[in-house]
mmCIF file of C-alpha atoms in Angstrom:
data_model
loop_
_atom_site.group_PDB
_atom_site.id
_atom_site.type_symbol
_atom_site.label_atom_id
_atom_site.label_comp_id
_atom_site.label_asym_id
_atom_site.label_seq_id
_atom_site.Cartn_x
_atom_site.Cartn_y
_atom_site.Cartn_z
ATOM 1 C CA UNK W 1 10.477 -15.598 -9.589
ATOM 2 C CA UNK W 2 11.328 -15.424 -6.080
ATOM 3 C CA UNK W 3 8.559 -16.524 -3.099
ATOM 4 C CA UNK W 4 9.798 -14.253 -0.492
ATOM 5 C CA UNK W 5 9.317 -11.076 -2.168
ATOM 6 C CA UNK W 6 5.722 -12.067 -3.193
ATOM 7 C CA UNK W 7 5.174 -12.615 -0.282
ATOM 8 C CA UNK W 8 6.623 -9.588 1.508
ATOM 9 C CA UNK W 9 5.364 -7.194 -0.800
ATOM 10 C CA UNK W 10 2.008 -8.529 -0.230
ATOM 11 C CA UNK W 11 2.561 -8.304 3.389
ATOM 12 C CA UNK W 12 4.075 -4.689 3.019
ATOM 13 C CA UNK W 13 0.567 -3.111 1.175
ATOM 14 C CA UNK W 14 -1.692 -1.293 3.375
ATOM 15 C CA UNK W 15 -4.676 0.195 3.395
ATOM 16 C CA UNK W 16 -4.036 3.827 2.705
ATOM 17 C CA UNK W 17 -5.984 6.978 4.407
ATOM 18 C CA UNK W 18 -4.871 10.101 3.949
ATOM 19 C CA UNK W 19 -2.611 11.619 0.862
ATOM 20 C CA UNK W 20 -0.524 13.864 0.191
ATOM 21 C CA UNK W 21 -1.931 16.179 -2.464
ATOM 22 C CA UNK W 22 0.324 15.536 -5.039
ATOM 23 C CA UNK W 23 0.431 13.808 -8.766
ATOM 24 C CA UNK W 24 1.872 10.117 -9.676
ATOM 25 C CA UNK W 25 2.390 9.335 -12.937
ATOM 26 C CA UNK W 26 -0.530 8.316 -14.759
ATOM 27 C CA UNK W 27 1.403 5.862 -17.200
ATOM 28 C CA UNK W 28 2.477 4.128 -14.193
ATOM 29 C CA UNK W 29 -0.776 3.742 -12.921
ATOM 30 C CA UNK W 30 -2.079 2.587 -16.180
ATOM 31 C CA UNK W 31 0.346 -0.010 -15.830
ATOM 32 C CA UNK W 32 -0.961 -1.605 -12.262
ATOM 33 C CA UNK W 33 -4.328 -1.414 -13.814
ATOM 34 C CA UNK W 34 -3.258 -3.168 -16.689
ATOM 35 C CA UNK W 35 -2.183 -5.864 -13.782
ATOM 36 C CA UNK W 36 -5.503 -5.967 -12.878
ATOM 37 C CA UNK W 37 -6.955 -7.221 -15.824
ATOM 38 C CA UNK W 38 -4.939 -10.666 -15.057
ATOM 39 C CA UNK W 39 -6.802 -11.335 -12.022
ATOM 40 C CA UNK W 40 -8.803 -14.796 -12.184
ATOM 41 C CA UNK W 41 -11.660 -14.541 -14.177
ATOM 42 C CA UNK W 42 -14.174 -17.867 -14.868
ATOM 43 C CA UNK W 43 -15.548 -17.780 -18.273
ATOM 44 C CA UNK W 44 -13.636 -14.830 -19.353
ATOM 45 C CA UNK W 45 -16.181 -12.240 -18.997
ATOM 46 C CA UNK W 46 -13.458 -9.328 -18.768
ATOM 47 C CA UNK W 47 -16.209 -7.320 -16.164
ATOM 48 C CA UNK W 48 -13.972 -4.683 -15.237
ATOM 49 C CA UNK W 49 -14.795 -1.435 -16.350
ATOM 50 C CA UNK W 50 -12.351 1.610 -14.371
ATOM 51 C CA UNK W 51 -13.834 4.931 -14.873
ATOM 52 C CA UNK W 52 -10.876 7.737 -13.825
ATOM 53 C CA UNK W 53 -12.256 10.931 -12.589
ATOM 54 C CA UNK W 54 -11.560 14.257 -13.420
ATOM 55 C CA UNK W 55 -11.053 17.417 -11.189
ATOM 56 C CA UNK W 56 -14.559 18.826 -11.163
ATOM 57 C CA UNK W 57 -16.176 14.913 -10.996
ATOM 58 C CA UNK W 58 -13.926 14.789 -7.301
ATOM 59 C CA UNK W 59 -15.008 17.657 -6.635
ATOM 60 C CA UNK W 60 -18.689 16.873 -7.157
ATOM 61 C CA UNK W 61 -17.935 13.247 -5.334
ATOM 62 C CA UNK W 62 -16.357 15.284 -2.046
ATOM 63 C CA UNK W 63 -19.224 17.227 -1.847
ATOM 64 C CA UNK W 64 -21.705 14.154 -1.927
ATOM 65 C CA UNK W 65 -19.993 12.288 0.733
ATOM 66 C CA UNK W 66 -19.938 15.191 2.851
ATOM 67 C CA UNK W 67 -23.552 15.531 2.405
ATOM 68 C CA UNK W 68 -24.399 11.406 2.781
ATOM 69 C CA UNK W 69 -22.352 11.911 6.132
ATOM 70 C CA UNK W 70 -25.156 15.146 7.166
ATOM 71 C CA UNK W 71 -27.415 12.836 6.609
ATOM 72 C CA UNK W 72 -27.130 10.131 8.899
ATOM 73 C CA UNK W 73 -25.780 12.746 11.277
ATOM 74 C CA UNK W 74 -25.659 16.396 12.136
ATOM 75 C CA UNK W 75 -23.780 18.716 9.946
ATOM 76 C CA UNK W 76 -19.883 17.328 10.534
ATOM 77 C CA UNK W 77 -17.913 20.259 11.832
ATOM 78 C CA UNK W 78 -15.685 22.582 9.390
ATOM 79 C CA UNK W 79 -12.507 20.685 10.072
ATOM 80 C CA UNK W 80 -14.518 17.370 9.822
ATOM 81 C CA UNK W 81 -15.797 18.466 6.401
ATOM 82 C CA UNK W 82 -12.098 19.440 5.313
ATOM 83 C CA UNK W 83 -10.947 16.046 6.306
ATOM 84 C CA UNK W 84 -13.377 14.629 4.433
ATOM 85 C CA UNK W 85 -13.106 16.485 1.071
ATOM 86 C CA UNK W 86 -9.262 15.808 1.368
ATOM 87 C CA UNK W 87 -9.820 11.614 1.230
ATOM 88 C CA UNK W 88 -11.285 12.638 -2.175
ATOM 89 C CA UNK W 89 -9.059 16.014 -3.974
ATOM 90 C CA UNK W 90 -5.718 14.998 -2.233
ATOM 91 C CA UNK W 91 -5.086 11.318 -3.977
ATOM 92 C CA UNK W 92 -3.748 11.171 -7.380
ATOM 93 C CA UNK W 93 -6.137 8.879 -8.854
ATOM 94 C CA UNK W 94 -9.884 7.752 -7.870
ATOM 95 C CA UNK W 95 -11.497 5.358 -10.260
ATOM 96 C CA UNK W 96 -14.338 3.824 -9.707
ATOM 97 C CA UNK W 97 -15.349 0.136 -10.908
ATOM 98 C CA UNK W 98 -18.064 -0.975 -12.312
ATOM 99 C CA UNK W 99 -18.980 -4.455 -13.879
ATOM 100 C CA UNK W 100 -21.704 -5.471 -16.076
ATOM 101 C CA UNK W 101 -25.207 -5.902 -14.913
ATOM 102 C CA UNK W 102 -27.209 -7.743 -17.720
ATOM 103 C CA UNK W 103 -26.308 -11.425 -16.623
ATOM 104 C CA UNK W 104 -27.261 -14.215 -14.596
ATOM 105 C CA UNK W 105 -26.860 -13.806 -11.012
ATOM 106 C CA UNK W 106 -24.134 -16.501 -10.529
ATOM 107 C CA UNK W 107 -22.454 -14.730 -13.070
ATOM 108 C CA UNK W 108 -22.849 -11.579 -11.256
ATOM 109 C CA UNK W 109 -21.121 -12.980 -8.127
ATOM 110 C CA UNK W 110 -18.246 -14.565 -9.909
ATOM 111 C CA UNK W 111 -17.694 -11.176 -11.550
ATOM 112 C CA UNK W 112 -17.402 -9.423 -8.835
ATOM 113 C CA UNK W 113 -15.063 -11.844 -7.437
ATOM 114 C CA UNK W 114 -13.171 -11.129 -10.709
ATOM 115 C CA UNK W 115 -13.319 -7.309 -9.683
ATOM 116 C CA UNK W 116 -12.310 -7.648 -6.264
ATOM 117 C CA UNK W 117 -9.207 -9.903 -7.030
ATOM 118 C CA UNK W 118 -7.932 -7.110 -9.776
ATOM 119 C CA UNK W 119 -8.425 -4.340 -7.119
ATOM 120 C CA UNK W 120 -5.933 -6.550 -5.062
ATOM 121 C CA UNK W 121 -3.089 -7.272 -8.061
ATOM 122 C CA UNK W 122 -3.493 -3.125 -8.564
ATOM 123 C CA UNK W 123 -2.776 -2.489 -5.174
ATOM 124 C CA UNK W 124 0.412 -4.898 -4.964
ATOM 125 C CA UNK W 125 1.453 -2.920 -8.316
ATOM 126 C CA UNK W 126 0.906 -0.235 -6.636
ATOM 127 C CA UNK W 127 2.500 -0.513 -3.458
ATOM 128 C CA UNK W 128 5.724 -2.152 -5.835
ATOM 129 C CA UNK W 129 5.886 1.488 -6.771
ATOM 130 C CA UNK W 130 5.933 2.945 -3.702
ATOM 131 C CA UNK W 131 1.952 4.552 -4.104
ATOM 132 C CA UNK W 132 -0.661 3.792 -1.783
ATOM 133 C CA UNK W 133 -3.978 2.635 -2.321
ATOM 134 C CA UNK W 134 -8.055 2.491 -0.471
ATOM 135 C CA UNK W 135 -11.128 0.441 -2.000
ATOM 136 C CA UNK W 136 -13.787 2.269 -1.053
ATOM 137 C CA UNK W 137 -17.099 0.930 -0.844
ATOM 138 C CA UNK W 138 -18.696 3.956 0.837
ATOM 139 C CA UNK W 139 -22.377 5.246 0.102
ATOM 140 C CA UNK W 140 -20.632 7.801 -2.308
ATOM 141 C CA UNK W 141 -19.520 4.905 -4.684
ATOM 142 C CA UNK W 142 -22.513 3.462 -5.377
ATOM 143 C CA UNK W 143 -24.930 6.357 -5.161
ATOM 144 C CA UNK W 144 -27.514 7.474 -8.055
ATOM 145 C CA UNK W 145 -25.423 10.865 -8.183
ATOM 146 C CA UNK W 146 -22.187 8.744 -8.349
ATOM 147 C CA UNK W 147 -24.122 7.301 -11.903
ATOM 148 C CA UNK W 148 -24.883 10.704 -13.059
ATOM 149 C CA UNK W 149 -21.988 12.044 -12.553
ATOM 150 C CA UNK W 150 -20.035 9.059 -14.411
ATOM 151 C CA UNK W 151 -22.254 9.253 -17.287
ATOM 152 C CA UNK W 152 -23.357 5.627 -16.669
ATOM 153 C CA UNK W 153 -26.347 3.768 -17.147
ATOM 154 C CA UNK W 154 -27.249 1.481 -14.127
ATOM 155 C CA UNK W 155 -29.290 -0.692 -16.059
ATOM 156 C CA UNK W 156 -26.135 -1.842 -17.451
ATOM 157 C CA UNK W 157 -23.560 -1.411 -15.568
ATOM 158 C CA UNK W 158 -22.979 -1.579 -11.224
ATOM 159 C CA UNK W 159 -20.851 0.312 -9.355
ATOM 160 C CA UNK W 160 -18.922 -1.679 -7.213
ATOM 161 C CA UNK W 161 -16.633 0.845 -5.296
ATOM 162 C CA UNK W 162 -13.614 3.442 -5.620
ATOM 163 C CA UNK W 163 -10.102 2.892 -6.001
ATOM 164 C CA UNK W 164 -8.055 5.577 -4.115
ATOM 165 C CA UNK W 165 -4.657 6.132 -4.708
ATOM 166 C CA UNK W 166 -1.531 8.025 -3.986
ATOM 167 C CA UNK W 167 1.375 9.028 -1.879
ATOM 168 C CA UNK W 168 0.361 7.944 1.954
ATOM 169 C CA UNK W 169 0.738 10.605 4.129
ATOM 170 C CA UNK W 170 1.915 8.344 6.951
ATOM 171 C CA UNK W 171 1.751 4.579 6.091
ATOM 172 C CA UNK W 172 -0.283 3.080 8.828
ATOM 173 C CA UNK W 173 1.368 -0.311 10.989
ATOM 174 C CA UNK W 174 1.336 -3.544 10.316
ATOM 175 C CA UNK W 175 -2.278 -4.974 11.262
ATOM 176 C CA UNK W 176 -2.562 -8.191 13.485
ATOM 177 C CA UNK W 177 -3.725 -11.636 11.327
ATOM 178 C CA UNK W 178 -4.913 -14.438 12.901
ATOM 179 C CA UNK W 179 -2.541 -17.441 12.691
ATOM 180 C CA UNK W 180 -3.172 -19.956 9.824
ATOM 181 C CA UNK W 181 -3.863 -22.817 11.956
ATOM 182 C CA UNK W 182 -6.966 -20.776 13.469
ATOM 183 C CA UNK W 183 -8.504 -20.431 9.718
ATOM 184 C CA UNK W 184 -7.563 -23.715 8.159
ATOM 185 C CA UNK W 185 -9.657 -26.925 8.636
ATOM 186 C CA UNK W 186 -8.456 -30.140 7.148
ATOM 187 C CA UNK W 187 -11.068 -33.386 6.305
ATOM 188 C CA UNK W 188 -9.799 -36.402 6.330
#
């Protein structure tokens, strides 16, 4: 195992916009997800649950977070609305995640901490195979029609946000990170 290509591949992943509307191979992306489920997990719950959507589900999610957006503004614009359908039908993939809901709240946290580290080893998968990737947390992914639309019941389960991925359009730059020294403090 070699450090420095960790360590560059994690520094090479981005956070991925816009797609170009064409497929990856699913069996690929079965494979990152399957990464995924090695992410740290206390008490072995196994919370993830990734729910793929189809054609006419993206559709239906497009047209809800064009209609969230109306909402807390005025009607977006027709190229504004096209923009916005195409972060949804362009990707290859959006799954959302979901984890359990009937358990204790500390639980609940750690799970999600769970979920949020396997969204990061899919991404690094991922980006090994040259596809880019979002998490989403937008009012979309979480909403009652978002539910519905899945099928799921959100007594048991809770959406926790989309996973969006594809072939970047244009990969965006390397973002500034603050320096180690200015987030590490050391006790003595």
């Amino acid at each position: 195992m070699d450090f420095n290509k960790i360590a560059e591949l994690i520094k090479l992943r981005r956070t991925i916009h816009d797609y170009e509307a064409k497929p990856s191979s699913w069996e690929e992306i079965k494979n990152c997800l399957e990464l995924g489920l090695w992410s740290m997990n206390h008490k072995h719950t196994h919370p993830w649950r990734f729910f793929r959507t189809g054609p006419k589900v993206r559709e239906e999610l497009a047209h809800l977070m064009v209609e969230l957006k109306s909402v807390k503004k005025a009607r977006p614009s027709d190229a504004i609305v096209h923009s916005m359908k195409e972060k949804i039908l362009n990707p290859s993939e959006v799954l959302l995640l979901a984890q359990p809901s009937d358990v204790e709240p500390h639980q609940l946290l750690e799970d999600y901490a769970t979920i949020s580290g396997a969204v990061h080893l899919i991404a690094l998968g991922l980006c090994a195979l040259g596809l880019g990737s979002k998490w989403s947390t937008g009012g979309w992914t979480t909403h009652p029609k978002t539910y519905e639309l899945l099928g799921i019941d959100p007594s048991k389960l809770i959406l926790r946000g989309a996973l969006i991925m594809g072939w970047a359009k244009h990969p965006p730059p390397m973002p500034s990170r603050p320096l180690l020294e200015e987030v590490l403090f050391e006790t003595h």
